[in-house]
mmCIF file of C-alpha atoms and ligand atoms in Angstrom:
data_model
loop_
_atom_site.group_PDB
_atom_site.id
_atom_site.type_symbol
_atom_site.label_atom_id
_atom_site.label_comp_id
_atom_site.label_asym_id
_atom_site.label_seq_id
_atom_site.Cartn_x
_atom_site.Cartn_y
_atom_site.Cartn_z
ATOM 1 C CA UNK A 25 26.154 45.759 6.598
ATOM 2 C CA UNK A 26 27.132 47.164 3.215
ATOM 3 C CA UNK A 27 24.458 49.796 2.503
ATOM 4 C CA UNK A 28 24.879 49.142 -1.256
ATOM 5 C CA UNK A 29 23.549 45.591 -0.885
ATOM 6 C CA UNK A 30 19.829 44.791 -0.550
ATOM 7 C CA UNK A 31 18.963 43.274 2.894
ATOM 8 C CA UNK A 32 18.754 39.634 1.700
ATOM 9 C CA UNK A 33 22.331 39.837 0.420
ATOM 10 C CA UNK A 34 23.698 40.440 3.884
ATOM 11 C CA UNK A 35 27.016 38.565 4.204
ATOM 12 C CA UNK A 36 25.896 37.381 7.682
ATOM 13 C CA UNK A 37 22.710 35.654 6.499
ATOM 14 C CA UNK A 38 22.907 31.844 6.759
ATOM 15 C CA UNK A 39 21.597 30.261 3.575
ATOM 16 C CA UNK A 40 18.325 28.498 4.341
ATOM 17 C CA UNK A 41 17.748 25.124 2.680
ATOM 18 C CA UNK A 42 14.678 24.814 0.501
ATOM 19 C CA UNK A 43 13.100 21.648 -0.896
ATOM 20 C CA UNK A 44 10.161 20.402 -2.983
ATOM 21 C CA UNK A 45 6.893 19.192 -1.522
ATOM 22 C CA UNK A 46 3.595 17.915 -2.963
ATOM 23 C CA UNK A 47 0.445 19.409 -1.470
ATOM 24 C CA UNK A 48 -3.195 18.525 -2.021
ATOM 25 C CA UNK A 49 -4.379 21.352 -4.304
ATOM 26 C CA UNK A 50 -8.030 20.278 -4.562
ATOM 27 C CA UNK A 51 -10.285 17.450 -3.466
ATOM 28 C CA UNK A 52 -10.968 15.139 -6.418
ATOM 29 C CA UNK A 53 -14.432 14.201 -7.595
ATOM 30 C CA UNK A 54 -14.172 10.681 -8.971
ATOM 31 C CA UNK A 55 -10.775 9.693 -10.356
ATOM 32 C CA UNK A 56 -8.093 12.156 -9.173
ATOM 33 C CA UNK A 57 -6.290 14.263 -11.801
ATOM 34 C CA UNK A 58 -2.779 15.744 -11.882
ATOM 35 C CA UNK A 59 -4.275 19.150 -11.041
ATOM 36 C CA UNK A 60 -5.338 17.841 -7.622
ATOM 37 C CA UNK A 61 -1.632 17.833 -6.664
ATOM 38 C CA UNK A 62 0.750 20.784 -6.648
ATOM 39 C CA UNK A 63 4.529 20.799 -6.216
ATOM 40 C CA UNK A 64 5.683 23.751 -4.118
ATOM 41 C CA UNK A 65 9.012 24.892 -2.694
ATOM 42 C CA UNK A 66 9.325 25.154 1.080
ATOM 43 C CA UNK A 67 12.121 26.265 3.388
ATOM 44 C CA UNK A 68 13.460 23.883 5.998
ATOM 45 C CA UNK A 69 13.803 25.261 9.511
ATOM 46 C CA UNK A 70 17.024 24.879 11.517
ATOM 47 C CA UNK A 71 17.604 21.392 12.937
ATOM 48 C CA UNK A 72 16.888 21.194 16.684
ATOM 49 C CA UNK A 73 18.120 18.772 19.355
ATOM 50 C CA UNK A 74 16.323 15.412 19.044
ATOM 51 C CA UNK A 75 15.597 15.942 15.341
ATOM 52 C CA UNK A 76 16.986 14.435 12.128
ATOM 53 C CA UNK A 77 17.173 15.796 8.607
ATOM 54 C CA UNK A 78 16.106 13.125 6.121
ATOM 55 C CA UNK A 79 16.256 12.710 2.361
ATOM 56 C CA UNK A 80 13.489 10.550 0.857
ATOM 57 C CA UNK A 81 14.678 7.432 -1.007
ATOM 58 C CA UNK A 82 11.510 5.366 -1.635
ATOM 59 C CA UNK A 83 7.936 6.632 -1.339
ATOM 60 C CA UNK A 84 5.000 4.243 -1.038
ATOM 61 C CA UNK A 85 1.798 5.027 -2.921
ATOM 62 C CA UNK A 86 -1.245 3.120 -1.693
ATOM 63 C CA UNK A 87 -4.921 2.926 -2.665
ATOM 64 C CA UNK A 88 -6.082 4.090 0.810
ATOM 65 C CA UNK A 89 -4.534 7.505 0.061
ATOM 66 C CA UNK A 90 -7.451 8.127 -2.308
ATOM 67 C CA UNK A 91 -9.807 8.048 0.693
ATOM 68 C CA UNK A 92 -7.615 10.558 2.525
ATOM 69 C CA UNK A 93 -8.062 13.010 -0.356
ATOM 70 C CA UNK A 94 -11.775 13.253 0.553
ATOM 71 C CA UNK A 95 -12.967 15.412 3.391
ATOM 72 C CA UNK A 96 -14.570 12.443 5.129
ATOM 73 C CA UNK A 97 -14.062 10.855 8.503
ATOM 74 C CA UNK A 98 -12.297 7.494 8.305
ATOM 75 C CA UNK A 99 -9.680 5.437 10.150
ATOM 76 C CA UNK A 100 -6.997 7.760 8.703
ATOM 77 C CA UNK A 101 -7.600 11.529 8.876
ATOM 78 C CA UNK A 102 -8.150 13.439 5.605
ATOM 79 C CA UNK A 103 -5.188 15.194 3.978
ATOM 80 C CA UNK A 104 -5.573 18.953 4.404
ATOM 81 C CA UNK A 105 -5.871 21.281 1.443
ATOM 82 C CA UNK A 106 -2.591 23.039 0.560
ATOM 83 C CA UNK A 107 -0.757 20.871 3.083
ATOM 84 C CA UNK A 108 1.609 18.006 2.183
ATOM 85 C CA UNK A 109 0.383 14.505 1.427
ATOM 86 C CA UNK A 110 1.832 11.836 3.714
ATOM 87 C CA UNK A 111 2.652 8.176 3.373
ATOM 88 C CA UNK A 112 5.147 5.416 4.084
ATOM 89 C CA UNK A 113 8.648 6.616 3.140
ATOM 90 C CA UNK A 114 12.122 5.099 3.372
ATOM 91 C CA UNK A 115 14.669 7.865 3.910
ATOM 92 C CA UNK A 116 18.366 8.378 4.590
ATOM 93 C CA UNK A 117 19.677 10.472 7.478
ATOM 94 C CA UNK A 118 21.500 13.528 6.098
ATOM 95 C CA UNK A 119 22.163 15.200 9.433
ATOM 96 C CA UNK A 120 21.360 14.157 12.975
ATOM 97 C CA UNK A 121 20.906 15.983 16.239
ATOM 98 C CA UNK A 122 19.675 12.786 17.873
ATOM 99 C CA UNK A 123 21.692 10.182 19.787
ATOM 100 C CA UNK A 124 19.558 7.458 18.216
ATOM 101 C CA UNK A 125 20.489 8.110 14.591
ATOM 102 C CA UNK A 126 23.673 8.840 12.681
ATOM 103 C CA UNK A 127 24.347 10.126 9.174
ATOM 104 C CA UNK A 128 23.493 7.564 6.443
ATOM 105 C CA UNK A 129 21.176 5.462 8.655
ATOM 106 C CA UNK A 130 18.158 4.276 6.658
ATOM 107 C CA UNK A 131 14.802 4.824 8.367
ATOM 108 C CA UNK A 132 11.081 4.344 7.749
ATOM 109 C CA UNK A 133 8.090 6.335 8.886
ATOM 110 C CA UNK A 134 4.922 8.162 7.897
ATOM 111 C CA UNK A 135 6.559 11.148 6.254
ATOM 112 C CA UNK A 136 5.503 13.988 3.961
ATOM 113 C CA UNK A 137 5.731 13.870 0.184
ATOM 114 C CA UNK A 138 8.788 16.096 0.380
ATOM 115 C CA UNK A 139 12.339 15.607 -0.917
ATOM 116 C CA UNK A 140 14.108 16.577 2.306
ATOM 117 C CA UNK A 141 12.348 16.930 5.629
ATOM 118 C CA UNK A 142 12.955 17.158 9.359
ATOM 119 C CA UNK A 143 11.333 14.775 11.844
ATOM 120 C CA UNK A 144 11.749 14.084 15.535
ATOM 121 C CA UNK A 145 13.624 10.935 16.558
ATOM 122 C CA UNK A 146 10.314 9.407 17.739
ATOM 123 C CA UNK A 147 8.823 9.533 14.234
ATOM 124 C CA UNK A 148 11.511 7.407 12.541
ATOM 125 C CA UNK A 149 12.457 3.747 12.888
ATOM 126 C CA UNK A 150 15.717 2.249 11.584
ATOM 127 C CA UNK A 151 15.517 -0.473 8.948
ATOM 128 C CA UNK A 152 18.120 -3.179 8.489
ATOM 129 C CA UNK A 153 19.243 -3.069 4.862
ATOM 130 C CA UNK A 154 21.541 -6.062 5.468
ATOM 131 C CA UNK A 155 18.456 -8.260 5.936
ATOM 132 C CA UNK A 156 16.529 -7.081 2.886
ATOM 133 C CA UNK A 157 16.604 -4.284 0.299
ATOM 134 C CA UNK A 158 15.241 -1.050 1.778
ATOM 135 C CA UNK A 159 12.159 -0.934 -0.478
ATOM 136 C CA UNK A 160 10.928 -4.323 0.850
ATOM 137 C CA UNK A 161 10.016 -2.544 4.112
ATOM 138 C CA UNK A 162 7.265 -0.703 2.194
ATOM 139 C CA UNK A 163 5.969 -3.925 0.637
ATOM 140 C CA UNK A 164 6.436 -7.574 1.474
ATOM 141 C CA UNK A 165 8.072 -6.833 4.866
ATOM 142 C CA UNK A 166 5.941 -3.742 5.480
ATOM 143 C CA UNK A 167 2.349 -2.608 5.516
ATOM 144 C CA UNK A 168 1.097 -4.564 2.504
ATOM 145 C CA UNK A 169 2.849 -7.826 3.462
ATOM 146 C CA UNK A 170 1.440 -7.584 6.985
ATOM 147 C CA UNK A 171 -2.045 -6.895 5.584
ATOM 148 C CA UNK A 172 -1.831 -10.065 3.520
ATOM 149 C CA UNK A 173 -0.479 -12.101 6.448
ATOM 150 C CA UNK A 174 -3.009 -11.047 9.095
ATOM 151 C CA UNK A 175 -6.030 -10.942 6.785
ATOM 152 C CA UNK A 176 -5.354 -14.438 5.507
ATOM 153 C CA UNK A 177 -3.924 -16.163 8.587
ATOM 154 C CA UNK A 178 -5.989 -14.557 11.348
ATOM 155 C CA UNK A 179 -9.328 -14.046 9.566
ATOM 156 C CA UNK A 180 -9.192 -16.456 6.614
ATOM 157 C CA UNK A 181 -7.584 -19.234 8.727
ATOM 158 C CA UNK A 182 -6.639 -21.407 5.736
ATOM 159 C CA UNK A 183 -6.543 -25.190 5.940
ATOM 160 C CA UNK A 184 -4.645 -27.415 3.519
ATOM 161 C CA UNK A 185 -6.789 -28.496 0.576
ATOM 162 C CA UNK A 186 -9.140 -25.485 0.751
ATOM 163 C CA UNK A 187 -9.714 -23.164 -2.199
ATOM 164 C CA UNK A 188 -8.640 -19.538 -1.758
ATOM 165 C CA UNK A 189 -9.698 -16.836 -4.222
ATOM 166 C CA UNK A 190 -7.943 -13.453 -4.084
ATOM 167 C CA UNK A 191 -8.930 -10.378 -6.095
ATOM 168 C CA UNK A 192 -6.398 -7.661 -6.895
ATOM 169 C CA UNK A 193 -4.166 -10.737 -7.082
ATOM 170 C CA UNK A 194 -1.199 -9.174 -8.908
ATOM 171 C CA UNK A 195 -1.007 -6.186 -6.555
ATOM 172 C CA UNK A 196 1.099 -5.672 -3.443
ATOM 173 C CA UNK A 197 -1.304 -7.373 -1.013
ATOM 174 C CA UNK A 198 -2.798 -9.945 -3.403
ATOM 175 C CA UNK A 199 0.461 -11.426 -4.645
ATOM 176 C CA UNK A 200 1.522 -12.095 -1.034
ATOM 177 C CA UNK A 201 -1.895 -13.523 -0.075
ATOM 178 C CA UNK A 202 -1.731 -16.032 -2.932
ATOM 179 C CA UNK A 203 1.761 -17.210 -2.046
ATOM 180 C CA UNK A 204 1.006 -17.566 1.678
ATOM 181 C CA UNK A 205 -2.113 -19.563 0.778
ATOM 182 C CA UNK A 206 0.078 -21.868 -1.336
ATOM 183 C CA UNK A 207 2.500 -22.271 1.596
ATOM 184 C CA UNK A 208 -0.529 -23.379 3.653
ATOM 185 C CA UNK A 209 -1.334 -26.075 1.067
ATOM 186 C CA UNK A 210 -4.383 -24.421 -0.519
ATOM 187 C CA UNK A 211 -5.592 -24.274 -4.115
ATOM 188 C CA UNK A 212 -5.174 -20.638 -5.124
ATOM 189 C CA UNK A 213 -7.106 -18.707 -7.758
ATOM 190 C CA UNK A 214 -6.216 -15.085 -8.516
ATOM 191 C CA UNK A 215 -8.250 -12.396 -10.270
ATOM 192 C CA UNK A 216 -6.385 -9.586 -12.060
ATOM 193 C CA UNK A 217 -6.725 -7.160 -14.950
ATOM 194 C CA UNK A 218 -4.346 -8.225 -17.763
ATOM 195 C CA UNK A 219 -3.091 -11.361 -19.508
ATOM 196 C CA UNK A 220 0.493 -10.483 -18.552
ATOM 197 C CA UNK A 221 -0.517 -10.435 -14.886
ATOM 198 C CA UNK A 222 -2.434 -13.717 -15.269
ATOM 199 C CA UNK A 223 0.605 -15.432 -16.830
ATOM 200 C CA UNK A 224 2.924 -14.045 -14.161
ATOM 201 C CA UNK A 225 0.689 -15.248 -11.308
ATOM 202 C CA UNK A 226 0.620 -18.782 -12.702
ATOM 203 C CA UNK A 227 4.177 -19.058 -13.998
ATOM 204 C CA UNK A 228 6.177 -17.072 -11.420
ATOM 205 C CA UNK A 229 4.070 -17.011 -8.266
ATOM 206 C CA UNK A 230 2.592 -20.517 -8.174
ATOM 207 C CA UNK A 231 -1.117 -19.659 -8.503
ATOM 208 C CA UNK A 232 -3.131 -22.680 -9.673
ATOM 209 C CA UNK A 233 -5.483 -20.605 -11.783
ATOM 210 C CA UNK A 234 -5.951 -16.947 -12.604
ATOM 211 C CA UNK A 235 -8.821 -15.050 -14.246
ATOM 212 C CA UNK A 236 -8.578 -11.834 -16.257
ATOM 213 C CA UNK A 237 -11.656 -9.929 -15.073
ATOM 214 C CA UNK A 238 -11.380 -7.511 -17.995
ATOM 215 C CA UNK A 239 -11.697 -10.157 -20.717
ATOM 216 C CA UNK A 240 -13.938 -12.829 -19.189
ATOM 217 C CA UNK A 241 -17.477 -12.629 -20.496
ATOM 218 C CA UNK A 242 -19.001 -14.476 -17.535
ATOM 219 C CA UNK A 243 -17.184 -13.935 -14.227
ATOM 220 C CA UNK A 244 -19.519 -16.252 -12.326
ATOM 221 C CA UNK A 245 -18.808 -19.106 -14.756
ATOM 222 C CA UNK A 246 -15.047 -18.420 -14.821
ATOM 223 C CA UNK A 247 -14.907 -18.678 -11.024
ATOM 224 C CA UNK A 248 -17.039 -21.830 -10.972
ATOM 225 C CA UNK A 249 -14.689 -23.444 -13.528
ATOM 226 C CA UNK A 250 -11.531 -22.351 -11.683
ATOM 227 C CA UNK A 251 -12.961 -23.518 -8.330
ATOM 228 C CA UNK A 252 -14.649 -26.894 -8.938
ATOM 229 C CA UNK A 253 -14.965 -27.413 -5.157
ATOM 230 C CA UNK A 254 -16.309 -23.909 -4.494
ATOM 231 C CA UNK A 255 -14.603 -21.061 -2.604
ATOM 232 C CA UNK A 256 -13.561 -21.561 1.030
ATOM 233 C CA UNK A 257 -11.761 -18.234 1.500
ATOM 234 C CA UNK A 258 -12.325 -15.093 -0.535
ATOM 235 C CA UNK A 259 -9.695 -12.417 0.195
ATOM 236 C CA UNK A 260 -11.477 -9.332 -1.106
ATOM 237 C CA UNK A 261 -9.254 -6.477 -2.300
ATOM 238 C CA UNK A 262 -11.563 -4.915 -4.862
ATOM 239 C CA UNK A 263 -15.305 -5.270 -4.096
ATOM 240 C CA UNK A 264 -17.933 -4.468 -6.746
ATOM 241 C CA UNK A 265 -19.030 -6.913 -9.421
ATOM 242 C CA UNK A 266 -15.945 -9.126 -9.069
ATOM 243 C CA UNK A 267 -16.828 -9.795 -5.429
ATOM 244 C CA UNK A 268 -20.510 -10.313 -6.263
ATOM 245 C CA UNK A 269 -19.476 -13.101 -8.638
ATOM 246 C CA UNK A 270 -17.067 -14.743 -6.166
ATOM 247 C CA UNK A 271 -19.663 -14.691 -3.400
ATOM 248 C CA UNK A 272 -22.106 -16.551 -5.700
ATOM 249 C CA UNK A 273 -19.621 -19.445 -5.535
ATOM 250 C CA UNK A 274 -18.974 -19.310 -1.797
ATOM 251 C CA UNK A 275 -18.950 -22.535 0.268
ATOM 252 C CA UNK A 276 -20.576 -23.348 3.598
ATOM 253 C CA UNK A 277 -18.480 -22.011 6.500
ATOM 254 C CA UNK A 278 -16.341 -19.904 4.136
ATOM 255 C CA UNK A 279 -14.385 -16.893 5.416
ATOM 256 C CA UNK A 280 -14.160 -13.525 3.653
ATOM 257 C CA UNK A 281 -11.383 -11.201 4.924
ATOM 258 C CA UNK A 282 -12.651 -7.822 3.666
ATOM 259 C CA UNK A 283 -9.430 -5.973 2.956
ATOM 260 C CA UNK A 284 -10.134 -3.369 0.260
ATOM 261 C CA UNK A 285 -12.786 -2.094 -2.144
ATOM 262 C CA UNK A 286 -10.650 -0.343 -4.753
ATOM 263 C CA UNK A 287 -13.315 -0.650 -7.467
ATOM 264 C CA UNK A 288 -15.458 1.751 -5.427
ATOM 265 C CA UNK A 289 -12.847 4.340 -4.305
ATOM 266 C CA UNK A 290 -13.514 6.692 -7.233
ATOM 267 C CA UNK A 291 -17.252 6.215 -7.572
ATOM 268 C CA UNK A 292 -19.318 9.313 -6.888
ATOM 269 C CA UNK A 293 -22.426 7.249 -6.107
ATOM 270 C CA UNK A 294 -22.199 3.764 -4.619
ATOM 271 C CA UNK A 295 -23.664 1.283 -7.143
ATOM 272 C CA UNK A 296 -26.420 -1.054 -5.997
ATOM 273 C CA UNK A 297 -25.229 -4.652 -5.782
ATOM 274 C CA UNK A 298 -27.010 -7.924 -5.065
ATOM 275 C CA UNK A 299 -28.208 -8.457 -1.495
ATOM 276 C CA UNK A 300 -25.562 -10.891 -0.259
ATOM 277 C CA UNK A 301 -26.768 -11.344 3.319
ATOM 278 C CA UNK A 302 -29.124 -14.314 2.590
ATOM 279 C CA UNK A 303 -26.206 -16.182 0.976
ATOM 280 C CA UNK A 304 -23.878 -15.416 3.902
ATOM 281 C CA UNK A 305 -26.555 -16.392 6.402
ATOM 282 C CA UNK A 306 -27.676 -19.664 4.842
ATOM 283 C CA UNK A 307 -24.084 -20.789 4.196
ATOM 284 C CA UNK A 308 -22.812 -19.677 7.635
ATOM 285 C CA UNK A 309 -20.141 -17.485 6.041
ATOM 286 C CA UNK A 310 -17.927 -15.176 8.091
ATOM 287 C CA UNK A 311 -17.187 -11.822 6.435
ATOM 288 C CA UNK A 312 -14.886 -9.568 8.448
ATOM 289 C CA UNK A 313 -13.566 -6.145 7.578
ATOM 290 C CA UNK A 314 -10.152 -5.282 9.006
ATOM 291 C CA UNK A 315 -7.474 -2.622 9.014
ATOM 292 C CA UNK A 316 -3.900 -3.878 9.287
ATOM 293 C CA UNK A 317 -3.382 -1.595 12.298
ATOM 294 C CA UNK A 318 -5.886 -3.783 14.210
ATOM 295 C CA UNK A 319 -3.031 -6.294 14.473
ATOM 296 C CA UNK A 320 -0.298 -3.856 15.540
ATOM 297 C CA UNK A 321 0.563 -5.776 18.705
ATOM 298 C CA UNK A 322 1.144 -8.909 16.616
ATOM 299 C CA UNK A 323 3.341 -7.243 13.953
ATOM 300 C CA UNK A 324 6.538 -8.972 15.196
ATOM 301 C CA UNK A 325 4.868 -12.357 14.578
ATOM 302 C CA UNK A 326 3.898 -11.290 11.040
ATOM 303 C CA UNK A 327 7.322 -9.871 10.176
ATOM 304 C CA UNK A 328 9.058 -12.971 11.513
ATOM 305 C CA UNK A 329 6.986 -15.288 9.281
ATOM 306 C CA UNK A 330 7.218 -13.062 6.201
ATOM 307 C CA UNK A 331 10.995 -12.579 6.563
ATOM 308 C CA UNK A 332 11.521 -16.319 7.072
ATOM 309 C CA UNK A 333 9.499 -17.200 3.944
ATOM 310 C CA UNK A 334 11.372 -14.563 1.916
ATOM 311 C CA UNK A 335 14.703 -15.952 3.164
ATOM 312 C CA UNK A 336 13.652 -19.518 2.272
ATOM 313 C CA UNK A 337 12.605 -18.402 -1.222
ATOM 314 C CA UNK A 338 8.992 -19.459 -0.571
ATOM 315 C CA UNK A 339 7.689 -15.899 -0.759
ATOM 316 C CA UNK A 340 8.782 -13.997 -3.833
ATOM 317 C CA UNK A 341 8.312 -10.316 -4.303
ATOM 318 C CA UNK A 342 7.940 -7.944 -7.202
ATOM 319 C CA UNK A 343 7.816 -4.157 -7.372
ATOM 320 C CA UNK A 344 6.871 -1.522 -9.916
ATOM 321 C CA UNK A 345 9.251 1.388 -9.455
ATOM 322 C CA UNK A 346 8.499 4.852 -10.832
ATOM 323 C CA UNK A 347 11.625 6.990 -10.959
ATOM 324 C CA UNK A 348 11.632 10.632 -9.877
ATOM 325 C CA UNK A 349 10.010 12.444 -6.969
ATOM 326 C CA UNK A 350 7.945 14.447 -9.465
ATOM 327 C CA UNK A 351 6.171 11.223 -10.507
ATOM 328 C CA UNK A 352 4.479 10.607 -7.135
ATOM 329 C CA UNK A 353 0.997 11.689 -8.349
ATOM 330 C CA UNK A 354 1.391 9.659 -11.572
ATOM 331 C CA UNK A 355 2.291 6.554 -9.548
ATOM 332 C CA UNK A 356 -0.671 6.983 -7.190
ATOM 333 C CA UNK A 357 -3.098 7.460 -10.087
ATOM 334 C CA UNK A 358 -1.542 4.432 -11.816
ATOM 335 C CA UNK A 359 -2.888 2.173 -9.050
ATOM 336 C CA UNK A 360 -6.412 2.821 -10.325
ATOM 337 C CA UNK A 361 -5.442 1.886 -13.887
ATOM 338 C CA UNK A 362 -3.603 -1.303 -12.953
ATOM 339 C CA UNK A 363 -0.173 0.121 -13.921
ATOM 340 C CA UNK A 364 1.549 -1.840 -11.158
ATOM 341 C CA UNK A 365 2.502 -5.452 -10.606
ATOM 342 C CA UNK A 366 3.348 -6.022 -6.946
ATOM 343 C CA UNK A 367 4.155 -2.998 -4.784
ATOM 344 C CA UNK A 368 4.034 0.427 -6.458
ATOM 345 C CA UNK A 369 6.966 2.535 -5.251
ATOM 346 C CA UNK A 370 8.501 5.835 -6.285
ATOM 347 C CA UNK A 371 12.293 6.031 -6.128
ATOM 348 C CA UNK A 372 13.335 9.628 -5.629
HETATM 349 P P1 NDP B 16 -2.388 -2.898 -5.443
HETATM 350 O O1 NDP B 16 -0.933 -3.044 -5.467
HETATM 351 O O2 NDP B 16 -3.240 -4.127 -5.603
HETATM 352 O O3 NDP B 16 -2.783 -1.837 -6.554
HETATM 353 C C1 NDP B 16 -4.068 -1.645 -6.942
HETATM 354 C C2 NDP B 16 -4.526 -2.663 -8.014
HETATM 355 O O4 NDP B 16 -5.941 -2.734 -7.984
HETATM 356 C C3 NDP B 16 -4.197 -2.232 -9.423
HETATM 357 O O5 NDP B 16 -2.933 -2.621 -9.845
HETATM 358 C C4 NDP B 16 -5.314 -2.872 -10.264
HETATM 359 O O6 NDP B 16 -4.883 -4.125 -10.747
HETATM 360 C C5 NDP B 16 -6.427 -3.113 -9.233
HETATM 361 N N1 NDP B 16 -7.605 -2.287 -9.568
HETATM 362 C C6 NDP B 16 -7.630 -0.957 -9.745
HETATM 363 N N2 NDP B 16 -8.880 -0.552 -10.023
HETATM 364 C C7 NDP B 16 -9.652 -1.682 -10.029
HETATM 365 C C8 NDP B 16 -11.040 -1.928 -10.270
HETATM 366 N N3 NDP B 16 -11.892 -0.936 -10.545
HETATM 367 N N4 NDP B 16 -11.479 -3.201 -10.195
HETATM 368 C C9 NDP B 16 -10.632 -4.212 -9.902
HETATM 369 N N5 NDP B 16 -9.319 -4.033 -9.658
HETATM 370 C C10 NDP B 16 -8.838 -2.790 -9.734
HETATM 371 O O7 NDP B 16 -2.827 -2.234 -4.106
HETATM 372 P P2 NDP B 16 -2.592 -2.864 -2.655
HETATM 373 O O8 NDP B 16 -2.182 -4.266 -2.789
HETATM 374 O O9 NDP B 16 -1.752 -1.946 -1.876
HETATM 375 O O10 NDP B 16 -4.059 -2.822 -2.046
HETATM 376 C C11 NDP B 16 -5.039 -3.776 -2.459
HETATM 377 C C12 NDP B 16 -6.342 -3.483 -1.725
HETATM 378 O O11 NDP B 16 -6.133 -3.659 -0.334
HETATM 379 C C13 NDP B 16 -6.829 -2.048 -1.904
HETATM 380 O O12 NDP B 16 -8.237 -2.059 -1.985
HETATM 381 C C14 NDP B 16 -6.374 -1.374 -0.646
HETATM 382 O O13 NDP B 16 -7.170 -0.261 -0.314
HETATM 383 C C15 NDP B 16 -6.495 -2.488 0.360
HETATM 384 N N6 NDP B 16 -5.625 -2.385 1.522
HETATM 385 C C16 NDP B 16 -6.205 -2.543 2.742
HETATM 386 C C17 NDP B 16 -5.463 -2.517 3.883
HETATM 387 C C18 NDP B 16 -6.136 -2.748 5.190
HETATM 388 O O14 NDP B 16 -5.514 -2.522 6.234
HETATM 389 N N7 NDP B 16 -7.384 -3.222 5.181
HETATM 390 C C19 NDP B 16 -4.003 -2.245 3.840
HETATM 391 C C20 NDP B 16 -3.474 -2.179 2.490
HETATM 392 C C21 NDP B 16 -4.275 -2.232 1.382
HETATM 393 P P3 NDP B 16 -5.616 -4.856 -12.009
HETATM 394 O O15 NDP B 16 -4.680 -4.702 -13.174
HETATM 395 O O16 NDP B 16 -5.767 -6.241 -11.534
HETATM 396 O O17 NDP B 16 -6.912 -4.146 -12.249
#
């Protein structure tokens, strides 16, 4: 070694690759802020046999990630402080030391919020970009599409002529729920947070009626008017006062797939709502919470139906794409302000 050079300028040193990563900097109280995330630079280790080096293409941001920012036990473990956040990511293979993958394959998995990263071959699954655009595997043909399918078809069990109400209707899950309910021959009423979303649901996605929960002065009355025959299925994505009002209009033998409670994810104290049990009891209503993973064994059935409807043009999709890896926190926080229509995705 040349004694005039400092040690890290050794001509024999192999240049190590470094990349950007988002870590959880602090646990939010209430609505998360930008300061709760920190972008750091990390070195990538050498690729080992059975591993692949990936470059992130599309990152999914989802409301459930808010729960993982708390230090609380749930169905998904909490993110750790100063460790990367994780989520659904579509990535391209940059280098492979696995027989299962080759350079330029496109894969999906639960990956870190990191620009380039190494995973084992078991952690990645190939996606077929000839069948559908890669980003669809995070939305309509992925977790949110499957949530809509199983919640509605296996818990809601729609019958032609019934009335289906869906909250969070213009979001990734809701927009699919409404369209599947239409395919089943139901009357569909959506609830969403802007006039643009309301118009889109009715004009582009075939909803029979849609209610802007931010401008209606009487939610109970708006639902009663939009559902003259009452509500047979309420697909609940949001909880809170919207759900209280829908449940006031619930029919005998109605079904309520309890999918999400986004209106409560940032509350520091759970608000007191009406006692709904007498209504559920006297009207013989079924309310069932579910996590999409409950249906894992049936995923092929769900994907087959969703892909077929997409191919036939019966199930349309829409995405809100944020550009730039650095905008991951902004995109996640945007979910709580209604910034998205359809699936919220970050394109790196
Ligand atoms: P979305 O794409 O629907 O994005 C969130 C939307 O929620 C926003 O665009 C906003 O739309 C609405 N929203 C935000 N804050 C509020 C509020 N306080 N009151 C009412 N609406 C609000 O997300 P997803 O479709 O991915 O998820 C929808 C729900 O389903 C979430 O609660 C999520 O946690 C849950 N989920 C559950 C799964 C399961 O396995 N059970 C799997 C996937 C999702 P707007 O402009 O209308 O306010």
